[in-house]
Amino acid sequence: MTPNIPRTMGQQFGRRSWAEPWKIKMVEPLAETTPDQRARALEEAGYNTFLLKSEDVYIDLLTDSGTGAMSDRQWAGMMLGDEAYAGSKNFYRLEAAIQRHYGYRHILPTHQGRGAEHLISRCAIKPGQLVPGNMYFTTTRLHQELAGGRFVDVICDEAHDTSSLAPFKGNIDLGKLEALIRTEGAEKVAYVSLAGTVNMAGGQPVSMANVKAVSELCGKHGVKLYLDATRMAENAFFIQEREPGYADVPIAQILREFCDYTDGAWMSGKKDNLVNIGGWLAVNDWDLYEELRNQIVIYEGLHTYGGLAGRDMEAMAIGIEECVQDDYMRSRVGQVQYLGELLTDWNVPIVKPVGGHAVFLDAKAFYPHIPQSEFPAQVLAAELYLDSGIRAMERGVVSAGRNPATGDHYYPRLELTRLTIPRRVYTQAHMDVVAESVKMVFERATETRGLRMTYEPKYLRFFQAKFARL
Ligand code: F0G
């Protein structure tokens, strides 16, 4: 396969610039802070950007989760909320949108992605089983572990190499997966957990050829294949851009074809589906659906609302239609690529190729003098905030947590700081400001010191841990 990655979206047309396929109808003022105010706010937050108040943040790139701007159609849809406890009209609209665009048979709404992860993990994992997947995600792996499973990483080796330009660094390594199934036995494998795109690898996509091959391998051994569809529409964009034979296929059709190779999916609607809250779970198998439907009433709500208001389901149904539009997706991923190119031009070390939802800074390359036990990616997020009020997120040793068996830190090969771009929120001028701040912080890198952890919560510690300067 030839990597065919255009340097800029616009270069295809002989120029650099592109414009968003929308205009701004409502604005929210941004506050700027002084360096002193930021130093104080960061100290109070224990050097953890999750603990900053959003009013102290200038450009918020903490996450693309629930931070997008809804369209006028979605806001209009909110007014059509049918707030019935059971059988809301909006549920049936959501169900139809998921069936149409993702293709699964049985649909359950959930309050957000981890609600769906909880249910599928409870119902599809028996204690002691293995869950192979293409790199862990924090909440996904935790739910798999809480259900008694053990996550096994079977992603391709290129995923761990920040400089590899392989076009589909999210792919499962078929050799690793097959060896695992053969040595452990298919009955020991709960299911294969496939994510498109792979968040922790830098938003890297999975190819259609890979999902097809994984699906065949699973079929041969009677193992189910479930998809984390959170950013699967963005993954479909990369297939269109890079995989031979898909250049002229609409994103909606690519998404559907990909999902058809899988047996079900869980979803954080707060990403691709363009809502501020919501998620869903979808499976083809009736018996599993029945079990999930039994459990959902305990943990989320009745199976026709799953913790959401009718208006939330309506907004998500419309968001699904909008996220599969080619012009929307080109501008979405194009904005991320624009930021990545600026940084590349200035020789700032980032994960390449640039992924779908974020630019990931290589903190190990920023701070070769700071050992991983002193949290270089956490340091980098703190430095960015101090420089300009931009909020980023650690995706390294803090996010990786501890091995439940040994109690030691997991030391992931990737020690990254994520600049996550909310959907339809910031403009190209904001991206310029971000790039300039990253460059400043990079130029000062040799003077920067590490952190020590002063407070560590039991689960998902990156959210609430506190640090102090060494
Ligand atoms: N799967 C992936 C790939 C995710 O990125 C997330 C959330 C979830 C599942 C869980 O969904 O937040 O709706 O419960 N990722 C956010 C992030 C938190 O910032 O990357 P959720």
Coordinates of C-alpha atoms and ligand atoms in Angstrom, one line a residue:
M1 CA 0.0 0.0 0.0
T2 CA 1.4 3.4 -0.9
P3 CA 1.1 6.1 1.8
N4 CA -0.6 8.9 0.0
I5 CA -0.8 11.6 2.6
P6 CA -1.3 15.1 1.3
R7 CA 0.7 17.7 3.3
T8 CA -2.2 20.1 3.4
M9 CA -5.8 19.7 2.5
G10 CA -5.6 22.8 0.4
Q11 CA -2.5 21.8 -1.6
Q12 CA -4.7 19.5 -3.7
F13 CA -6.1 22.7 -5.2
G14 CA -2.7 24.4 -5.5
R15 CA -3.1 26.6 -2.4
R16 CA -2.7 26.4 1.3
S17 CA -5.9 27.7 2.7
W18 CA -9.3 26.1 3.1
A19 CA -12.4 27.4 4.9
E20 CA -14.9 25.8 7.2
P21 CA -18.2 24.7 5.5
W22 CA -20.2 26.8 8.1
K23 CA -20.4 30.3 9.4
I24 CA -20.7 31.4 13.0
K25 CA -24.1 32.3 14.4
M26 CA -23.4 32.7 18.1
V27 CA -20.2 33.5 19.9
E28 CA -18.8 32.9 23.4
P29 CA -16.2 35.5 24.6
L30 CA -12.8 34.2 25.6
A31 CA -11.0 35.6 28.6
E32 CA -7.3 36.2 28.5
T33 CA -5.3 35.8 31.7
T34 CA -1.9 37.2 32.9
P35 CA 1.1 35.0 33.5
D36 CA 0.7 35.6 37.3
Q37 CA -2.9 34.5 37.2
R38 CA -2.0 31.4 35.3
A39 CA 0.9 30.5 37.7
R40 CA -1.5 30.8 40.6
A41 CA -4.3 28.8 38.9
L42 CA -1.9 26.0 37.9
E43 CA -0.4 25.8 41.4
E44 CA -4.0 25.5 42.8
A45 CA -4.8 22.8 40.3
G46 CA -1.8 20.7 41.4
Y47 CA -0.2 21.0 37.9
N48 CA -3.1 18.9 36.5
T49 CA -4.9 20.6 33.6
F50 CA -8.1 18.6 34.5
L51 CA -8.3 20.5 37.7
L52 CA -8.2 24.0 36.1
K53 CA -11.3 26.1 36.0
S54 CA -12.5 26.5 32.5
E55 CA -12.9 30.3 33.0
D56 CA -9.1 30.4 33.5
V57 CA -8.4 28.8 30.1
Y58 CA -7.9 30.7 26.9
I59 CA -8.0 28.1 24.2
D60 CA -9.3 24.8 25.5
L61 CA -7.7 21.8 23.8
L62 CA -8.2 19.4 26.8
T63 CA -10.5 17.1 24.9
D64 CA -12.7 16.8 21.8
S65 CA -15.3 15.1 24.1
G66 CA -18.6 16.9 24.4
T67 CA -16.9 20.2 23.5
G68 CA -18.1 20.6 20.0
A69 CA -20.5 23.2 18.7
M70 CA -23.9 21.9 17.7
S71 CA -25.5 23.1 14.4
D72 CA -28.6 25.2 14.1
R73 CA -30.4 22.0 13.0
Q74 CA -29.4 20.3 16.2
W75 CA -30.5 23.2 18.4
A76 CA -33.8 23.2 16.5
G77 CA -34.1 19.5 17.2
M78 CA -33.6 20.0 20.9
M79 CA -37.0 21.8 20.9
L80 CA -38.6 18.6 19.5
G81 CA -37.6 16.6 22.6
D82 CA -40.3 14.1 23.5
E83 CA -39.6 13.8 27.2
A84 CA -41.6 10.6 27.8
Y85 CA -40.2 8.1 30.2
A86 CA -40.8 5.3 27.7
G87 CA -40.8 5.0 23.9
S88 CA -39.8 8.7 23.1
K89 CA -40.1 9.6 19.4
N90 CA -36.5 10.8 19.6
F91 CA -35.3 7.3 20.6
Y92 CA -36.8 5.9 17.4
R93 CA -35.1 8.7 15.3
L94 CA -31.8 7.9 17.0
E95 CA -32.3 4.1 16.4
A96 CA -33.0 4.7 12.7
A97 CA -29.9 7.0 12.3
I98 CA -27.6 4.4 13.9
Q99 CA -29.1 1.6 11.9
R100 CA -28.8 3.6 8.7
H101 CA -25.2 4.8 9.1
Y102 CA -23.6 2.2 11.4
G103 CA -25.8 -0.7 10.3
Y104 CA -26.3 -2.6 13.6
R105 CA -29.6 -4.2 14.5
H106 CA -30.3 -3.6 18.2
I107 CA -29.6 -0.2 19.7
L108 CA -29.4 1.0 23.3
P109 CA -28.7 4.7 24.2
T110 CA -26.3 5.4 27.1
H111 CA -25.4 8.5 29.1
Q112 CA -22.0 8.5 27.4
G113 CA -19.3 6.1 26.0
R114 CA -18.2 4.6 29.3
G115 CA -21.8 3.7 30.2
A116 CA -21.8 1.6 27.0
E117 CA -18.3 0.2 27.8
H118 CA -19.5 -0.8 31.2
L119 CA -22.5 -2.8 29.9
I120 CA -20.7 -4.6 27.1
S121 CA -17.8 -5.5 29.4
R122 CA -20.2 -6.9 32.0
C123 CA -22.2 -8.9 29.5
A124 CA -19.5 -10.2 27.1
I125 CA -16.5 -10.9 29.4
K126 CA -16.2 -13.8 31.8
P127 CA -13.7 -13.5 34.6
G128 CA -10.3 -14.7 33.5
Q129 CA -10.9 -14.0 29.8
L130 CA -8.6 -12.0 27.6
V131 CA -9.6 -9.0 25.5
P132 CA -7.2 -8.3 22.7
G133 CA -7.3 -4.9 21.2
N134 CA -5.5 -2.2 19.1
M135 CA -4.0 -0.3 22.1
Y136 CA -5.8 0.4 25.3
F137 CA -8.0 3.3 26.0
T138 CA -8.2 4.4 29.6
T139 CA -12.0 3.9 30.4
T140 CA -12.3 0.9 28.0
R141 CA -9.5 -1.1 29.6
L142 CA -10.7 -0.2 33.1
H143 CA -14.2 -1.6 32.4
Q144 CA -12.7 -4.7 30.9
E145 CA -10.6 -5.2 34.0
L146 CA -13.4 -4.5 36.4
A147 CA -15.4 -7.2 34.6
G148 CA -12.6 -9.7 35.3
G149 CA -11.0 -9.5 31.9
R150 CA -7.4 -8.8 30.9
F151 CA -6.6 -6.4 28.0
V152 CA -3.9 -7.6 25.6
D153 CA -2.4 -5.1 23.1
V154 CA -2.2 -6.6 19.6
I155 CA -1.7 -3.3 17.7
C156 CA 0.9 -3.2 14.9
D157 CA 4.5 -2.2 16.0
E158 CA 4.4 1.0 14.0
A159 CA 1.8 2.4 16.4
H160 CA 4.5 2.8 19.1
D161 CA 6.9 4.6 16.8
T162 CA 6.1 8.4 16.8
S163 CA 8.1 8.9 13.5
S164 CA 6.8 6.1 11.4
L165 CA 4.8 7.4 8.5
A166 CA 2.7 4.3 8.0
P167 CA -0.7 5.3 6.8
F168 CA -2.7 2.9 9.1
K169 CA -0.9 2.8 12.4
G170 CA -4.1 1.7 14.2
N171 CA -4.1 -1.7 12.5
I172 CA -4.2 -4.9 14.4
D173 CA -1.1 -7.1 13.9
L174 CA -2.8 -10.2 12.6
G175 CA 0.2 -12.4 13.6
K176 CA 0.0 -11.3 17.2
L177 CA -3.8 -11.8 17.3
E178 CA -3.7 -15.2 15.7
A179 CA -0.8 -16.3 18.0
L180 CA -2.8 -15.3 21.0
I181 CA -5.9 -17.2 19.9
R182 CA -3.8 -20.3 19.1
T183 CA -1.8 -20.3 22.4
E184 CA -4.7 -19.4 24.7
G185 CA -7.6 -21.0 22.9
A186 CA -10.5 -19.2 21.3
E187 CA -12.7 -19.8 24.4
K188 CA -10.3 -17.8 26.5
V189 CA -10.9 -14.7 24.3
A190 CA -14.0 -12.7 25.3
Y191 CA -14.0 -10.7 22.0
V192 CA -11.6 -8.5 20.0
S193 CA -11.9 -4.9 20.9
L194 CA -11.1 -2.8 17.9
A195 CA -11.0 1.1 18.0
G196 CA -11.1 3.3 14.9
T197 CA -9.3 5.7 15.2
V198 CA -6.8 4.8 18.0
N199 CA -6.8 7.6 20.5
M200 CA -3.8 6.7 22.6
A201 CA -1.7 6.1 19.4
G202 CA -2.3 9.6 18.3
G203 CA -5.7 9.3 16.5
Q204 CA -4.3 6.7 14.0
P205 CA -6.7 4.9 11.7
V206 CA -7.4 1.3 10.9
S207 CA -7.6 0.3 7.2
M208 CA -10.6 -1.5 5.6
A209 CA -8.2 -4.3 4.6
N210 CA -7.3 -4.8 8.2
V211 CA -10.8 -4.9 9.6
K212 CA -11.7 -7.3 6.8
A213 CA -8.8 -9.6 7.7
V214 CA -9.5 -9.4 11.5
S215 CA -13.1 -10.2 10.9
E216 CA -12.2 -13.2 8.8
L217 CA -9.7 -14.4 11.5
C218 CA -12.4 -13.9 14.2
G219 CA -15.0 -15.7 12.1
K220 CA -12.6 -18.7 11.7
H221 CA -12.2 -19.1 15.4
G222 CA -15.7 -18.1 16.5
V223 CA -14.6 -15.0 18.3
K224 CA -16.8 -11.8 18.2
L225 CA -15.4 -8.5 17.0
Y226 CA -16.7 -5.3 18.7
L227 CA -15.9 -1.8 17.6
D228 CA -15.2 1.3 19.6
A229 CA -16.9 3.6 17.1
T230 CA -16.2 6.8 19.0
R231 CA -14.2 8.3 16.1
M232 CA -15.0 5.8 13.4
A233 CA -16.4 8.5 11.0
E234 CA -12.9 10.2 11.2
N235 CA -11.4 6.8 10.5
A236 CA -13.5 6.6 7.4
F237 CA -12.1 9.9 6.2
F238 CA -8.5 8.4 6.4
I239 CA -9.6 5.4 4.4
Q240 CA -11.0 7.7 1.7
E241 CA -7.8 9.7 1.8
R242 CA -5.3 6.9 1.9
E243 CA -6.6 3.4 1.0
P244 CA -6.5 2.4 -2.7
G245 CA -10.0 2.1 -4.2
Y246 CA -11.8 4.5 -1.7
A247 CA -10.9 8.0 -3.0
D248 CA -14.3 8.3 -4.7
V249 CA -16.4 6.5 -2.1
P250 CA -18.4 8.8 0.2
I251 CA -17.5 8.7 3.9
A252 CA -21.0 7.5 4.8
Q253 CA -20.6 4.5 2.6
I254 CA -17.1 3.7 4.0
L255 CA -18.3 3.9 7.5
R256 CA -21.1 1.5 6.8
E257 CA -18.9 -1.0 5.0
F258 CA -16.4 -1.0 7.9
C259 CA -19.1 -1.5 10.6
D260 CA -20.5 -4.4 8.6
Y261 CA -17.4 -6.4 9.3
T262 CA -18.0 -6.1 13.1
D263 CA -20.6 -7.7 15.4
G264 CA -21.5 -4.6 17.4
A265 CA -20.1 -1.3 18.7
W266 CA -20.0 1.1 21.6
M267 CA -20.0 4.8 21.1
S268 CA -19.2 8.1 22.8
G269 CA -21.5 10.4 20.9
K270 CA -19.6 13.3 22.4
K271 CA -17.0 12.9 19.7
D272 CA -18.0 12.0 16.1
N273 CA -21.7 12.4 16.8
L274 CA -21.4 16.1 17.6
V275 CA -23.3 16.3 20.9
N276 CA -22.3 17.6 24.3
I277 CA -23.6 14.4 26.0
G278 CA -24.7 11.0 24.9
G279 CA -23.6 7.6 23.8
W280 CA -24.9 4.3 22.5
L281 CA -24.3 0.6 22.3
A282 CA -25.4 -1.5 19.3
V283 CA -25.2 -5.3 18.7
N284 CA -26.5 -7.7 16.0
D285 CA -26.9 -10.7 18.3
W286 CA -30.4 -10.9 19.9
D287 CA -29.3 -12.9 23.0
L288 CA -26.6 -10.4 23.9
Y289 CA -29.0 -7.6 23.3
E290 CA -31.5 -9.1 25.7
E291 CA -28.8 -9.4 28.4
L292 CA -27.7 -5.8 27.8
R293 CA -31.3 -4.7 28.0
N294 CA -31.6 -6.4 31.3
Q295 CA -28.6 -4.6 32.6
I296 CA -29.3 -1.2 31.2
V297 CA -32.3 -0.6 33.5
I298 CA -30.0 -1.1 36.5
Y299 CA -27.2 1.2 35.5
E300 CA -28.4 3.7 32.9
G301 CA -32.2 3.8 32.6
L302 CA -34.9 2.3 30.5
H303 CA -33.7 0.9 27.2
T304 CA -35.4 3.7 25.2
Y305 CA -33.5 6.5 27.0
G306 CA -30.5 5.0 28.7
G307 CA -29.8 8.1 30.8
L308 CA -30.5 10.7 28.1
A309 CA -33.3 13.3 27.7
G310 CA -35.4 13.0 24.6
R311 CA -33.8 16.2 23.3
D312 CA -30.3 14.7 23.7
M313 CA -31.3 11.7 21.6
E314 CA -32.7 14.1 18.9
A315 CA -29.5 16.1 18.8
M316 CA -27.4 13.0 18.5
A317 CA -29.6 11.6 15.7
I318 CA -29.0 14.8 13.7
G319 CA -25.3 14.8 14.7
I320 CA -25.0 11.4 13.1
E321 CA -26.3 12.6 9.8
E322 CA -24.0 15.7 9.9
C323 CA -20.8 13.8 10.9
V324 CA -20.8 11.6 7.8
Q325 CA -20.9 14.6 5.3
D326 CA -17.7 14.7 3.3
D327 CA -17.3 18.5 3.4
Y328 CA -17.7 18.6 7.2
M329 CA -15.2 15.8 7.8
R330 CA -12.6 17.4 5.4
S331 CA -12.7 20.6 7.4
R332 CA -12.6 18.8 10.7
V333 CA -9.6 16.7 10.0
G334 CA -8.1 19.4 7.8
Q335 CA -8.0 21.8 10.8
V336 CA -6.1 19.2 12.8
Q337 CA -3.7 18.6 9.9
Y338 CA -3.1 22.4 9.5
L339 CA -1.9 22.7 13.1
G340 CA 0.3 19.6 12.6
E341 CA 1.9 21.1 9.5
L342 CA 2.7 24.4 11.2
L343 CA 4.5 22.5 14.0
T344 CA 6.2 20.2 11.6
D345 CA 7.5 23.2 9.6
W346 CA 9.0 24.5 12.9
N347 CA 10.6 21.1 13.7
V348 CA 8.5 20.6 16.8
P349 CA 8.4 16.8 17.6
I350 CA 4.9 15.5 17.1
V351 CA 3.4 12.1 16.3
K352 CA 3.2 11.5 12.6
P353 CA 1.1 11.2 10.5
V354 CA -1.2 13.6 12.3
G355 CA -4.3 11.9 13.5
G356 CA -8.0 12.7 13.2
H357 CA -8.8 14.5 16.4
A358 CA -5.6 15.9 17.9
V359 CA -2.0 16.8 17.4
F360 CA 0.1 14.7 19.9
L361 CA 3.4 16.3 21.1
D362 CA 6.2 13.9 21.7
A363 CA 7.1 14.9 25.3
K364 CA 10.1 12.5 25.5
A365 CA 11.6 14.4 22.6
F366 CA 10.8 17.8 24.1
Y367 CA 12.4 16.8 27.4
P368 CA 15.0 14.1 27.0
H369 CA 16.5 15.2 30.3
I370 CA 13.2 14.4 32.3
P371 CA 12.8 10.7 33.1
Q372 CA 9.4 9.1 32.6
S373 CA 8.9 8.7 36.3
E374 CA 8.9 12.6 36.5
F375 CA 6.0 12.8 34.0
P376 CA 7.3 14.7 31.0
A377 CA 3.9 14.9 29.2
Q378 CA 2.3 16.3 32.4
V379 CA 5.1 18.8 32.5
L380 CA 4.5 19.9 28.9
A381 CA 0.8 20.4 29.5
A382 CA 1.6 22.6 32.5
E383 CA 4.2 24.6 30.5
L384 CA 1.8 25.3 27.7
Y385 CA -0.8 26.6 30.1
L386 CA 1.7 28.8 31.8
D387 CA 2.9 30.2 28.4
S388 CA -0.5 31.1 26.9
G389 CA -3.5 29.7 28.8
I390 CA -3.9 26.9 26.3
R391 CA -5.1 23.7 28.0
A392 CA -3.8 20.4 26.7
M393 CA -3.9 16.8 28.2
E394 CA -1.3 14.3 29.4
R395 CA -1.3 11.0 27.5
G396 CA 1.6 9.2 29.0
V397 CA 2.6 7.5 32.2
V398 CA 0.0 9.2 34.3
S399 CA -2.8 8.2 31.9
A400 CA -1.4 4.6 31.7
G401 CA -2.0 4.1 35.4
R402 CA -0.7 1.1 37.4
N403 CA -0.6 -2.6 36.7
P404 CA -3.2 -4.1 39.0
A405 CA -1.1 -7.2 39.5
T406 CA 2.2 -5.6 40.4
G407 CA 1.2 -2.1 41.5
D408 CA 4.0 -0.5 39.4
H409 CA 3.4 2.3 37.0
Y410 CA 2.7 1.1 33.4
Y411 CA 5.5 2.8 31.4
P412 CA 4.0 3.3 27.9
R413 CA 6.5 3.8 25.1
L414 CA 4.4 6.8 24.0
E415 CA 4.7 9.8 26.4
L416 CA 2.5 12.3 24.7
T417 CA 0.7 15.6 25.3
R418 CA -2.5 16.0 23.4
L419 CA -3.7 19.1 21.7
T420 CA -7.3 18.0 21.1
I421 CA -9.3 20.0 18.7
P422 CA -13.0 20.5 19.5
R423 CA -15.3 20.2 16.5
R424 CA -16.6 23.4 14.8
V425 CA -15.4 25.6 17.7
Y426 CA -12.1 27.3 16.9
T427 CA -10.8 29.0 13.8
Q428 CA -7.5 28.9 11.9
A429 CA -6.4 32.0 13.8
H430 CA -6.7 30.1 17.1
M431 CA -4.6 27.3 15.6
D432 CA -1.9 29.9 14.7
V433 CA -1.8 31.1 18.3
V434 CA -1.6 27.5 19.6
A435 CA 1.3 26.6 17.3
E436 CA 3.2 29.7 18.3
S437 CA 2.8 28.9 22.0
V438 CA 4.0 25.3 21.5
K439 CA 7.0 26.6 19.6
M440 CA 7.9 29.0 22.5
V441 CA 7.6 26.1 25.0
F442 CA 9.8 23.9 22.8
E443 CA 12.5 26.6 22.6
R444 CA 12.6 26.8 26.4
A445 CA 12.6 23.0 26.9
T446 CA 16.1 22.5 28.3
E447 CA 15.4 24.8 31.3
T448 CA 12.2 22.8 32.3
R449 CA 12.1 20.5 35.3
G450 CA 10.0 17.5 36.1
L451 CA 7.1 16.9 38.5
R452 CA 6.4 14.5 41.4
M453 CA 3.0 13.2 42.2
T454 CA 1.6 14.4 45.5
Y455 CA -1.9 12.8 45.4
E456 CA -3.0 9.7 43.5
P457 CA -6.6 8.6 43.1
K458 CA -7.4 4.9 42.9
Y459 CA -9.0 4.8 39.4
L460 CA -8.2 6.8 36.2
R461 CA -5.7 8.8 38.1
F462 CA -5.0 11.3 35.3
F463 CA -8.3 13.0 36.0
Q464 CA -7.7 14.0 39.6
A465 CA -4.0 13.4 40.5
K466 CA -2.0 16.3 41.9
F467 CA 1.7 17.2 41.3
A468 CA 4.4 19.6 42.5
R469 CA 7.5 20.9 40.9
L470 CA 10.8 19.1 41.6
Ligands
F0G1 N1 -13.5 5.4 23.7 C1 -12.6 6.3 23.2 C2 -11.8 6.0 22.1 C3 -12.6 7.5 23.8 O1 -11.8 8.5 23.3 C4 -13.5 7.8 24.9 C5 -13.4 9.1 25.6 C6 -14.3 6.8 25.4 C7 -14.3 5.6 24.7 C8 -15.2 7.0 26.5 O2 -16.3 7.8 26.2 O3 -15.9 9.9 27.6 O4 -18.1 9.4 26.5 O5 -17.4 8.1 28.4 N2 -12.5 9.9 25.4 C9 -12.4 11.3 26.0 C10 -11.1 11.9 25.5 C11 -12.6 11.3 27.4 O6 -10.8 13.0 26.0 O7 -10.3 11.3 24.8 P1 -17.0 8.9 27.3

